[in-house]
CSV table of C-alpha atoms in Angstrom, one decimal:
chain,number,residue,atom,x,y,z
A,1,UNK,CA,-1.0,-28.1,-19.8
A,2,UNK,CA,-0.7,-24.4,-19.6
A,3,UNK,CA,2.4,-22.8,-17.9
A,4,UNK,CA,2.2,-21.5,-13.8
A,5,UNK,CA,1.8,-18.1,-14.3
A,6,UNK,CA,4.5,-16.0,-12.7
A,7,UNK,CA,3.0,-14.2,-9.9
A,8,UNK,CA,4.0,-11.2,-7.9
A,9,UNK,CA,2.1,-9.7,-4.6
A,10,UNK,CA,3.2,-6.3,-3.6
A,11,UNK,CA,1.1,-5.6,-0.3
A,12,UNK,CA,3.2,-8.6,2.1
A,13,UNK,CA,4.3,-7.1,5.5
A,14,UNK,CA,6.5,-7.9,7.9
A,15,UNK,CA,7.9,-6.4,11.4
A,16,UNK,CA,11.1,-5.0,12.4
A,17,UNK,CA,11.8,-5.5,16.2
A,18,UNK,CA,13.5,-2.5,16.7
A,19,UNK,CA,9.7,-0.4,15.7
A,20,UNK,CA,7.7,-2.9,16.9
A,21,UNK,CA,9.6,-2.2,20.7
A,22,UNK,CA,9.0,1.4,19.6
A,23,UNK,CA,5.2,1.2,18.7
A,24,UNK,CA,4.0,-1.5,21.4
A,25,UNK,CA,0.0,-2.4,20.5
A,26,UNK,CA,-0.2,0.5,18.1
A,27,UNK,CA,-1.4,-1.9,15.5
A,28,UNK,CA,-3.8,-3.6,17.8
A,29,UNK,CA,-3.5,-6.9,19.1
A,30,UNK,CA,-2.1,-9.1,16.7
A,31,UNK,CA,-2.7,-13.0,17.0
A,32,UNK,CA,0.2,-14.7,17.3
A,33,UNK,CA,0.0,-16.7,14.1
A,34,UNK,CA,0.2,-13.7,12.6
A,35,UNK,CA,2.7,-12.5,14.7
A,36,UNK,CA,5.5,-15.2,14.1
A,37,UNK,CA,4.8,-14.4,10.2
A,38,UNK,CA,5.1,-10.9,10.7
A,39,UNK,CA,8.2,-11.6,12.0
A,40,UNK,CA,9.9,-14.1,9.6
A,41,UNK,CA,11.7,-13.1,6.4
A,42,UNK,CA,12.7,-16.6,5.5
A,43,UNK,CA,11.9,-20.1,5.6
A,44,UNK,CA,8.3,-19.9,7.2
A,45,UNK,CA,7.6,-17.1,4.6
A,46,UNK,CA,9.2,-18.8,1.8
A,47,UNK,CA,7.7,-22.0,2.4
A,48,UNK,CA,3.7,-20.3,2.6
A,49,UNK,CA,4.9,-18.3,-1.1
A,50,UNK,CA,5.5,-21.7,-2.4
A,51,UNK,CA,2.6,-23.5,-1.3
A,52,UNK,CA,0.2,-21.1,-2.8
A,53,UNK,CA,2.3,-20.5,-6.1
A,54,UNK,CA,3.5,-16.8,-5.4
A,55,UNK,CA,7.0,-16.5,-6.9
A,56,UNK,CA,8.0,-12.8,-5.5
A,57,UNK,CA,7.1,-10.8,-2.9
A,58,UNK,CA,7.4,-7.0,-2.3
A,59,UNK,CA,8.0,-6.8,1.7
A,60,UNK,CA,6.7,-3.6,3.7
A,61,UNK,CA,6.6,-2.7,7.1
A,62,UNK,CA,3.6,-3.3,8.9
A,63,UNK,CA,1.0,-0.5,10.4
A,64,UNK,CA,2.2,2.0,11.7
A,65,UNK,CA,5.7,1.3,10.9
A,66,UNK,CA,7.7,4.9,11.1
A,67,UNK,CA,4.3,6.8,11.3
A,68,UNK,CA,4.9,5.6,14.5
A,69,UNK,CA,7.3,7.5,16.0
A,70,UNK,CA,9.0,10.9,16.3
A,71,UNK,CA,11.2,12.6,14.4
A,72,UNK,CA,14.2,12.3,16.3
A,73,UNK,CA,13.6,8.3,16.5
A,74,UNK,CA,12.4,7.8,13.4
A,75,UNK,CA,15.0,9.6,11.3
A,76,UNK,CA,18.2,7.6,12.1
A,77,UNK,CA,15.7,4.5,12.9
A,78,UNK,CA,14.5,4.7,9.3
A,79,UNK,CA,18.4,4.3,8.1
A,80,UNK,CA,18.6,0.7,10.4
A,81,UNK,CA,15.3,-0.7,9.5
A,82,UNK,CA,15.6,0.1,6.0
A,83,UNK,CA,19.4,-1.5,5.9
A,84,UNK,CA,18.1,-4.2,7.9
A,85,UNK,CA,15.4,-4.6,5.0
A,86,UNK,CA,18.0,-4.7,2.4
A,87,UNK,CA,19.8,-7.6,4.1
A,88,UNK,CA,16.7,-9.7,4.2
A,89,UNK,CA,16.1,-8.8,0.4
A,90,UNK,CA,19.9,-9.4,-0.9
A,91,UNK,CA,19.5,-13.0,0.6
A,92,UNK,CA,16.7,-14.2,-1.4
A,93,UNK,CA,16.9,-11.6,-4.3
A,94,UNK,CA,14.9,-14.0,-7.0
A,95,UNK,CA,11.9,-13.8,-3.8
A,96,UNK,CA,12.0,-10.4,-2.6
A,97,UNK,CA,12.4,-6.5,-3.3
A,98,UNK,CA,11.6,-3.6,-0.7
A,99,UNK,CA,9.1,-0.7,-0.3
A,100,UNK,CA,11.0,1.8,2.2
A,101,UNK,CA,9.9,3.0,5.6
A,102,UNK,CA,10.2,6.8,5.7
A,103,UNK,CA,10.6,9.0,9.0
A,104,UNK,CA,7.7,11.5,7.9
A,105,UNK,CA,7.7,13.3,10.9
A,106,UNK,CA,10.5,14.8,8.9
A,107,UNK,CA,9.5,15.1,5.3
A,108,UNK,CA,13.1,16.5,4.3
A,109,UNK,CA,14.7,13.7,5.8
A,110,UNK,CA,12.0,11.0,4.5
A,111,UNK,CA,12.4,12.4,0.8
A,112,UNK,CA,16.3,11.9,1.4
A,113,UNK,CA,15.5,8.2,2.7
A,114,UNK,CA,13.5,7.6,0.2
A,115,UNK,CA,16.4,8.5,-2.4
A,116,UNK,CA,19.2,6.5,-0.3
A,117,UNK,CA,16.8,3.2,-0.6
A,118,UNK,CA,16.1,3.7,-4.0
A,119,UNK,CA,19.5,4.4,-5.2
A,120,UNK,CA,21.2,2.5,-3.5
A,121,UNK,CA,19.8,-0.1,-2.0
A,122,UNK,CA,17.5,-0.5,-5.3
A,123,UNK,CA,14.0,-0.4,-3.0
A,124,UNK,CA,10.9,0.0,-5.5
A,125,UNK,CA,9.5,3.0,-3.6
A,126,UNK,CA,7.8,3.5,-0.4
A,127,UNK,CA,4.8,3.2,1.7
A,128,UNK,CA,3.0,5.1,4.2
A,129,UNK,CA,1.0,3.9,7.0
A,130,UNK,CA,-2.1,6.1,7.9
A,131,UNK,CA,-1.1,9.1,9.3
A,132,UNK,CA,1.9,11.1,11.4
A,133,UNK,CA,1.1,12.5,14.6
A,134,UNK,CA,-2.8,12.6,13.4
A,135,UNK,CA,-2.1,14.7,10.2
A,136,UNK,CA,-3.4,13.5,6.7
A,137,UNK,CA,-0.2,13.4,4.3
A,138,UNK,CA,-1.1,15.2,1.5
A,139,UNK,CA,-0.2,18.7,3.3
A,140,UNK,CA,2.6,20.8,1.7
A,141,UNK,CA,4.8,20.0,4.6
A,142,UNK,CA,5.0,16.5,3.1
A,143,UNK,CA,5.4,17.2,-0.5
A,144,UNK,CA,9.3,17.2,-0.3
A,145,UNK,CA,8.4,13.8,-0.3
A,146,UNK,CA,6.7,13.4,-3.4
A,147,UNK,CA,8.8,15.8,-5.3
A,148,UNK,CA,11.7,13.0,-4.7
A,149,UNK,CA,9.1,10.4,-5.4
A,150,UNK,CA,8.3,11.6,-8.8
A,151,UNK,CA,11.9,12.6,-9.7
A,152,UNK,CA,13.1,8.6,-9.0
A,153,UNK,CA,10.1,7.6,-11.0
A,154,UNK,CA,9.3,5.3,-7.8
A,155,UNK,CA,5.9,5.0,-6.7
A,156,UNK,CA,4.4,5.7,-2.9
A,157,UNK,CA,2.1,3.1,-1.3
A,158,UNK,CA,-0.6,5.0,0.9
A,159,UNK,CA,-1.6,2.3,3.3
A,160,UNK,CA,-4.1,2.0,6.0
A,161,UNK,CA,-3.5,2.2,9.9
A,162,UNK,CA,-5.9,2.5,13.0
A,163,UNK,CA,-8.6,5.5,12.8
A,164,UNK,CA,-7.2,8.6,15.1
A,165,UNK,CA,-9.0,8.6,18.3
A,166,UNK,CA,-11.1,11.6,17.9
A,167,UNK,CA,-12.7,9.8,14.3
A,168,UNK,CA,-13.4,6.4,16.6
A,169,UNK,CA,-15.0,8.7,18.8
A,170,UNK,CA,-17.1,9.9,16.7
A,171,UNK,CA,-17.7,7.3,14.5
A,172,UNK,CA,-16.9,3.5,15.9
A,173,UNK,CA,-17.0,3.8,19.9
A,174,UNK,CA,-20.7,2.4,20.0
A,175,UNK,CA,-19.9,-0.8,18.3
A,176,UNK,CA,-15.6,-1.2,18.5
A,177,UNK,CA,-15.8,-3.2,21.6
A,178,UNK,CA,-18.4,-6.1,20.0
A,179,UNK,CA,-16.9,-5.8,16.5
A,180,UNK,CA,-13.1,-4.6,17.0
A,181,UNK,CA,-12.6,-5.2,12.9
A,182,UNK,CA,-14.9,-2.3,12.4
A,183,UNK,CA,-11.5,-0.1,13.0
A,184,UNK,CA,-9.3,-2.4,10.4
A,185,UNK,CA,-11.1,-3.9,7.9
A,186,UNK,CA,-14.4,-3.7,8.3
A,187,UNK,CA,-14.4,-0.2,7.8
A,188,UNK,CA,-12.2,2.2,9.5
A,189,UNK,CA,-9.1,1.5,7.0
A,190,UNK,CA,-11.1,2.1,4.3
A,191,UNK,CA,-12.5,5.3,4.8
A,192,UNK,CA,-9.4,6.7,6.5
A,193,UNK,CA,-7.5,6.2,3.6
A,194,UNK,CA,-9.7,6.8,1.0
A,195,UNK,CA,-10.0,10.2,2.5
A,196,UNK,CA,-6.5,10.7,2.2
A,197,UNK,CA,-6.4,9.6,-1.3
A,198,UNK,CA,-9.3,11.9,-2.1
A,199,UNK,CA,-7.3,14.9,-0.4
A,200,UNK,CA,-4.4,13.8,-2.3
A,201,UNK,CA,-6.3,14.7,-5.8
A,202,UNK,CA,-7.4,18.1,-4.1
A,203,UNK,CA,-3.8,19.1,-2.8
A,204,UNK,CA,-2.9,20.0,-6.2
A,205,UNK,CA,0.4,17.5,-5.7
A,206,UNK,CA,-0.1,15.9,-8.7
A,207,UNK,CA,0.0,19.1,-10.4
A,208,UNK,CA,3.4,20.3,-9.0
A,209,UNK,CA,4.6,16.6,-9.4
A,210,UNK,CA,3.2,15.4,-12.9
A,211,UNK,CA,4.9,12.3,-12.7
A,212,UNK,CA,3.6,11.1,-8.6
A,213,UNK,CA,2.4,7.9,-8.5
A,214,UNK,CA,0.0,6.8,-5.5
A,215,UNK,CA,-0.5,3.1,-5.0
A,216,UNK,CA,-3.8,2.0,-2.9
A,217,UNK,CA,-4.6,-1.3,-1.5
A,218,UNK,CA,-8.0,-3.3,-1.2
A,219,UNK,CA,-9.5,-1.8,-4.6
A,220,UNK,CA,-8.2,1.1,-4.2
A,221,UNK,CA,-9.8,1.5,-1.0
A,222,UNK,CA,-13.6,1.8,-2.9
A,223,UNK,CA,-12.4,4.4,-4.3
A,224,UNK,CA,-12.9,3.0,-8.0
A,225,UNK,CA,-16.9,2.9,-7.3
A,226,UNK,CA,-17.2,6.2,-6.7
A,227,UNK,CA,-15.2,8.0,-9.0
A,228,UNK,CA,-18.7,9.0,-11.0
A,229,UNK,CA,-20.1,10.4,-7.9
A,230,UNK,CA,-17.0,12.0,-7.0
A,231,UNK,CA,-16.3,13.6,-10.0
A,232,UNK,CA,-20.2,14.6,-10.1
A,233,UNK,CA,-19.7,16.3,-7.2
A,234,UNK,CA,-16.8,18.2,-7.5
A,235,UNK,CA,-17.6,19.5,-10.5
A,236,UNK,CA,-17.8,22.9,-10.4
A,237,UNK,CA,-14.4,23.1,-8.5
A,238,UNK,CA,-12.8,20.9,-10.1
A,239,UNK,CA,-12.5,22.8,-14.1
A,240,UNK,CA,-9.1,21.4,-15.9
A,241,UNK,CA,-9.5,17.9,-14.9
A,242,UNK,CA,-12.2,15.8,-13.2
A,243,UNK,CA,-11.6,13.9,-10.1
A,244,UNK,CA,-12.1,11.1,-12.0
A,245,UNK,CA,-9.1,12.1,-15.0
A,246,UNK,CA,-6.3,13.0,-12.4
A,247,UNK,CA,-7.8,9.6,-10.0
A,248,UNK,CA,-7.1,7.2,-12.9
A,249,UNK,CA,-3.7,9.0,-13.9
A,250,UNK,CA,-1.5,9.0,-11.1
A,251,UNK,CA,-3.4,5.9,-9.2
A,252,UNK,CA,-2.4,2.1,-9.3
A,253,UNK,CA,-5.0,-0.3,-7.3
A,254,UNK,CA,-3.8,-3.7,-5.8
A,255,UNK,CA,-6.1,-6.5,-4.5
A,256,UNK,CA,-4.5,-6.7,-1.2
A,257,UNK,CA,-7.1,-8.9,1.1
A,258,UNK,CA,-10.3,-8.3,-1.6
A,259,UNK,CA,-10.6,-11.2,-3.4
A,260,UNK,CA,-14.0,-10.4,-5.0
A,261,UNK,CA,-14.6,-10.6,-9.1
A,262,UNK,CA,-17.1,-8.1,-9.3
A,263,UNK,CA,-15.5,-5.8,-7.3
A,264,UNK,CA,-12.1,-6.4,-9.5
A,265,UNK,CA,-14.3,-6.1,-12.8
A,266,UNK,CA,-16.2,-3.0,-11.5
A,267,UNK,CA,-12.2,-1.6,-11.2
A,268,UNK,CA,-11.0,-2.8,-14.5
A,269,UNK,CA,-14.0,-1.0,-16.3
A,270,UNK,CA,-13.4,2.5,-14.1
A,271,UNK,CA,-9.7,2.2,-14.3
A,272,UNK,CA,-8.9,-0.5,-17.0
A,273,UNK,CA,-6.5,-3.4,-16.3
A,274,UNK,CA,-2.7,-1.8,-16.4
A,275,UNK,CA,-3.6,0.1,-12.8
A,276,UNK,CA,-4.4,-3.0,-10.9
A,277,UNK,CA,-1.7,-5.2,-9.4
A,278,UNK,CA,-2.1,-8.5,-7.2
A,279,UNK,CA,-1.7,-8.5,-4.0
A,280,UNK,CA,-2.3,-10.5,-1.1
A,281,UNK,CA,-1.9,-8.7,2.6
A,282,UNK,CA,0.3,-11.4,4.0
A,283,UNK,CA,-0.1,-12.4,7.0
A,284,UNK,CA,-3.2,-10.1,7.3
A,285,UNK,CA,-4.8,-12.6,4.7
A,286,UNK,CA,-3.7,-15.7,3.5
A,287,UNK,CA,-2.0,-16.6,0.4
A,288,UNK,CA,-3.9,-19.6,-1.2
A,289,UNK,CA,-7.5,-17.7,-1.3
A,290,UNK,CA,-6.0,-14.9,-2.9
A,291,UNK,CA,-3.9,-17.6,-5.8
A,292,UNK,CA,-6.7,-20.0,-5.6
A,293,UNK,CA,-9.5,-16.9,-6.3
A,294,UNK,CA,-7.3,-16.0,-9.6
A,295,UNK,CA,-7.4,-19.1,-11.5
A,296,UNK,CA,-11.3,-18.4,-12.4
A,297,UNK,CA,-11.1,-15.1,-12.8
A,298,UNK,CA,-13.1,-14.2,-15.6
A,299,UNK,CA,-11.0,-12.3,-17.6
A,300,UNK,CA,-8.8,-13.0,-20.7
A,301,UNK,CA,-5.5,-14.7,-20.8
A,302,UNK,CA,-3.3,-11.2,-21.3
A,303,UNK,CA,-5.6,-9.0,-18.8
A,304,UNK,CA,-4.3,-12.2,-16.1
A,305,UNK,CA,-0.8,-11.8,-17.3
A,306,UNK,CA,-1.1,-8.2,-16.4
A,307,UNK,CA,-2.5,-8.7,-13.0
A,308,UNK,CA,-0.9,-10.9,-12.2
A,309,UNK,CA,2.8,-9.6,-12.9
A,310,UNK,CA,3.6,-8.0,-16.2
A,311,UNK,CA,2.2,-4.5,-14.4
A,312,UNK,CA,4.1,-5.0,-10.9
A,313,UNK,CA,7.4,-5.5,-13.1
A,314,UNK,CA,6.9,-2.8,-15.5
A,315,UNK,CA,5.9,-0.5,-12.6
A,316,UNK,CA,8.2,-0.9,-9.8
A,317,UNK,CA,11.0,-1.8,-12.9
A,318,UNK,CA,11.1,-5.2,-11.5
């Protein structure tokens, strides 16, 4: 009988009280399942990881986390959560590591953050929820960020959050109140953050920062499937590189709540299989679909080892 492989999932939030009593219902309603896991960094948590064979999580503050908040909050607000983090992650150290929460209303201060948790409370890097007071992240203002990012050799996670109000307007307000997904999953988290990994390629970060790396959730957002007509596109703007060249050089892809072979084949051939990483969205999706969904995958033994784990630890140094 073959071995358990050892899994790792790297998209797994959770809540800090102190930001959730300074973002009330910024997420959206939450149901209350959901909630009490949100919550828990122990036993409840612990006990679902083992019932669905994941051995380690990677723990990250749920939407909007310090994207959230002001400057002057988030700043020394950012030092407590991320402290607070640590504690949860020095208890079960075999179970856990950390993604940071960074105050970007101040990019300065974020980038120094960023460097504190990775140095020495030995986070894995940082992610980003959607956007800071309506403004997409890739903006020079923000870079400070990355330039620290690149210089640790830690990734950032760009994650999704709620559509600004002006893009539900526009795009959602017919059909939010029947469907209230269409903002989250169904669709408004995908195209809110694919945008801002497409304006990420066009800031010309990576080129200041040769050594940024950008994680994105749920397939990379779609991203992956488009990268042709992307690249088709842009073209004649786009002369050293293609979109598609500097995309699938500075890009990781996790599986985070898109449990879907073709989608995760379609991926492998665009990207190939050392950019993709397991991932779950816990509590946002459960953990036994997502374990149970990889023991047919069809791939080969060492593509499974990869997904599974062996890119998460040689990644985030794990």
């Amino acid at each position: 009988m073959a071995a358990k492989p050892y899994i790792v999932a790297l998209e797994e939030h959770y809540q800090d009280p102190e930001v959730k009593a300074h973002t009330p219902g910024a997420g959206g309603a939450v149901a209350a399942a959901i909630g009490e896991r949100l919550d828990d960094l122990g036993t409840l948590r612990l006990r679902e990881m083992d019932e669905a064979g994941i051995d380690f999580q990677v723990l990250s503050h749920s939407i909007p986390g310090l994207q959230g908040v002001d400057a002057a909050t988030g700043v020394p607000l950012a030092r407590r959560v991320n402290d607070r983090l640590a504690e949860a992650v020095r208890a079960h150290p075999d179970r856990f590591a950390a993604f940071a929460a960074l105050p970007t209303a101040d990019p300065r201060a974020a980038a120094d953050e960023l460097e504190r948790t990775v140095t020495r409370l030995g986070f894995k890097g940082a992610m980003i929820n959607g956007l800071t007071s309506g403004v997409f992240h890739d903006g020079e203002r923000f870079w400070p960020i990355y330039e620290r990012a690149a210089a640790l050799d830690v990734p950032i996670y760009i994650h999704p959050a709620l559509p600004q109000q002006a893009v539900v307007e526009a795009y959602y307000k017919d059909y939010v109140q029947k469907h209230p997904g269409l903002l989250r999953a169904g669709w408004g988290f995908t195209v809110e953050t694919a945008t801002q990994g497409i304006r990420f390629v066009l800031s010309g970060v990576f080129g200041a920062y040769p050594g940024l790396k950008v994680i994105l959730g749920h397939m990379g957002e779609g991203l992956p499937f488009y990268l042709w007509r992307i690249s088709h596109g842009l073209r004649a703007s786009m002369n050293a590189k293609t979109f598609r060249e500097v995309f699938c050089e500075h890009f990781y892809i996790t599986t985070s709540g898109f449990f879907s072979d073709p989608a995760l084949i379609c991926c492998m051939m665009e990207m190939g299989i050392d950019r993709i990483l397991f991932s779950v969205d816990y509590p946002f999706a459960d953990n036994p679909p997502a374990t149970e969904w990889t023991e047919t995958l069809p791939i080969c033994a060492e593509d499974k080892e990869k997904l599974l784990s062996g890119n998460a630890r040689r990644l985030l140094k794990l």
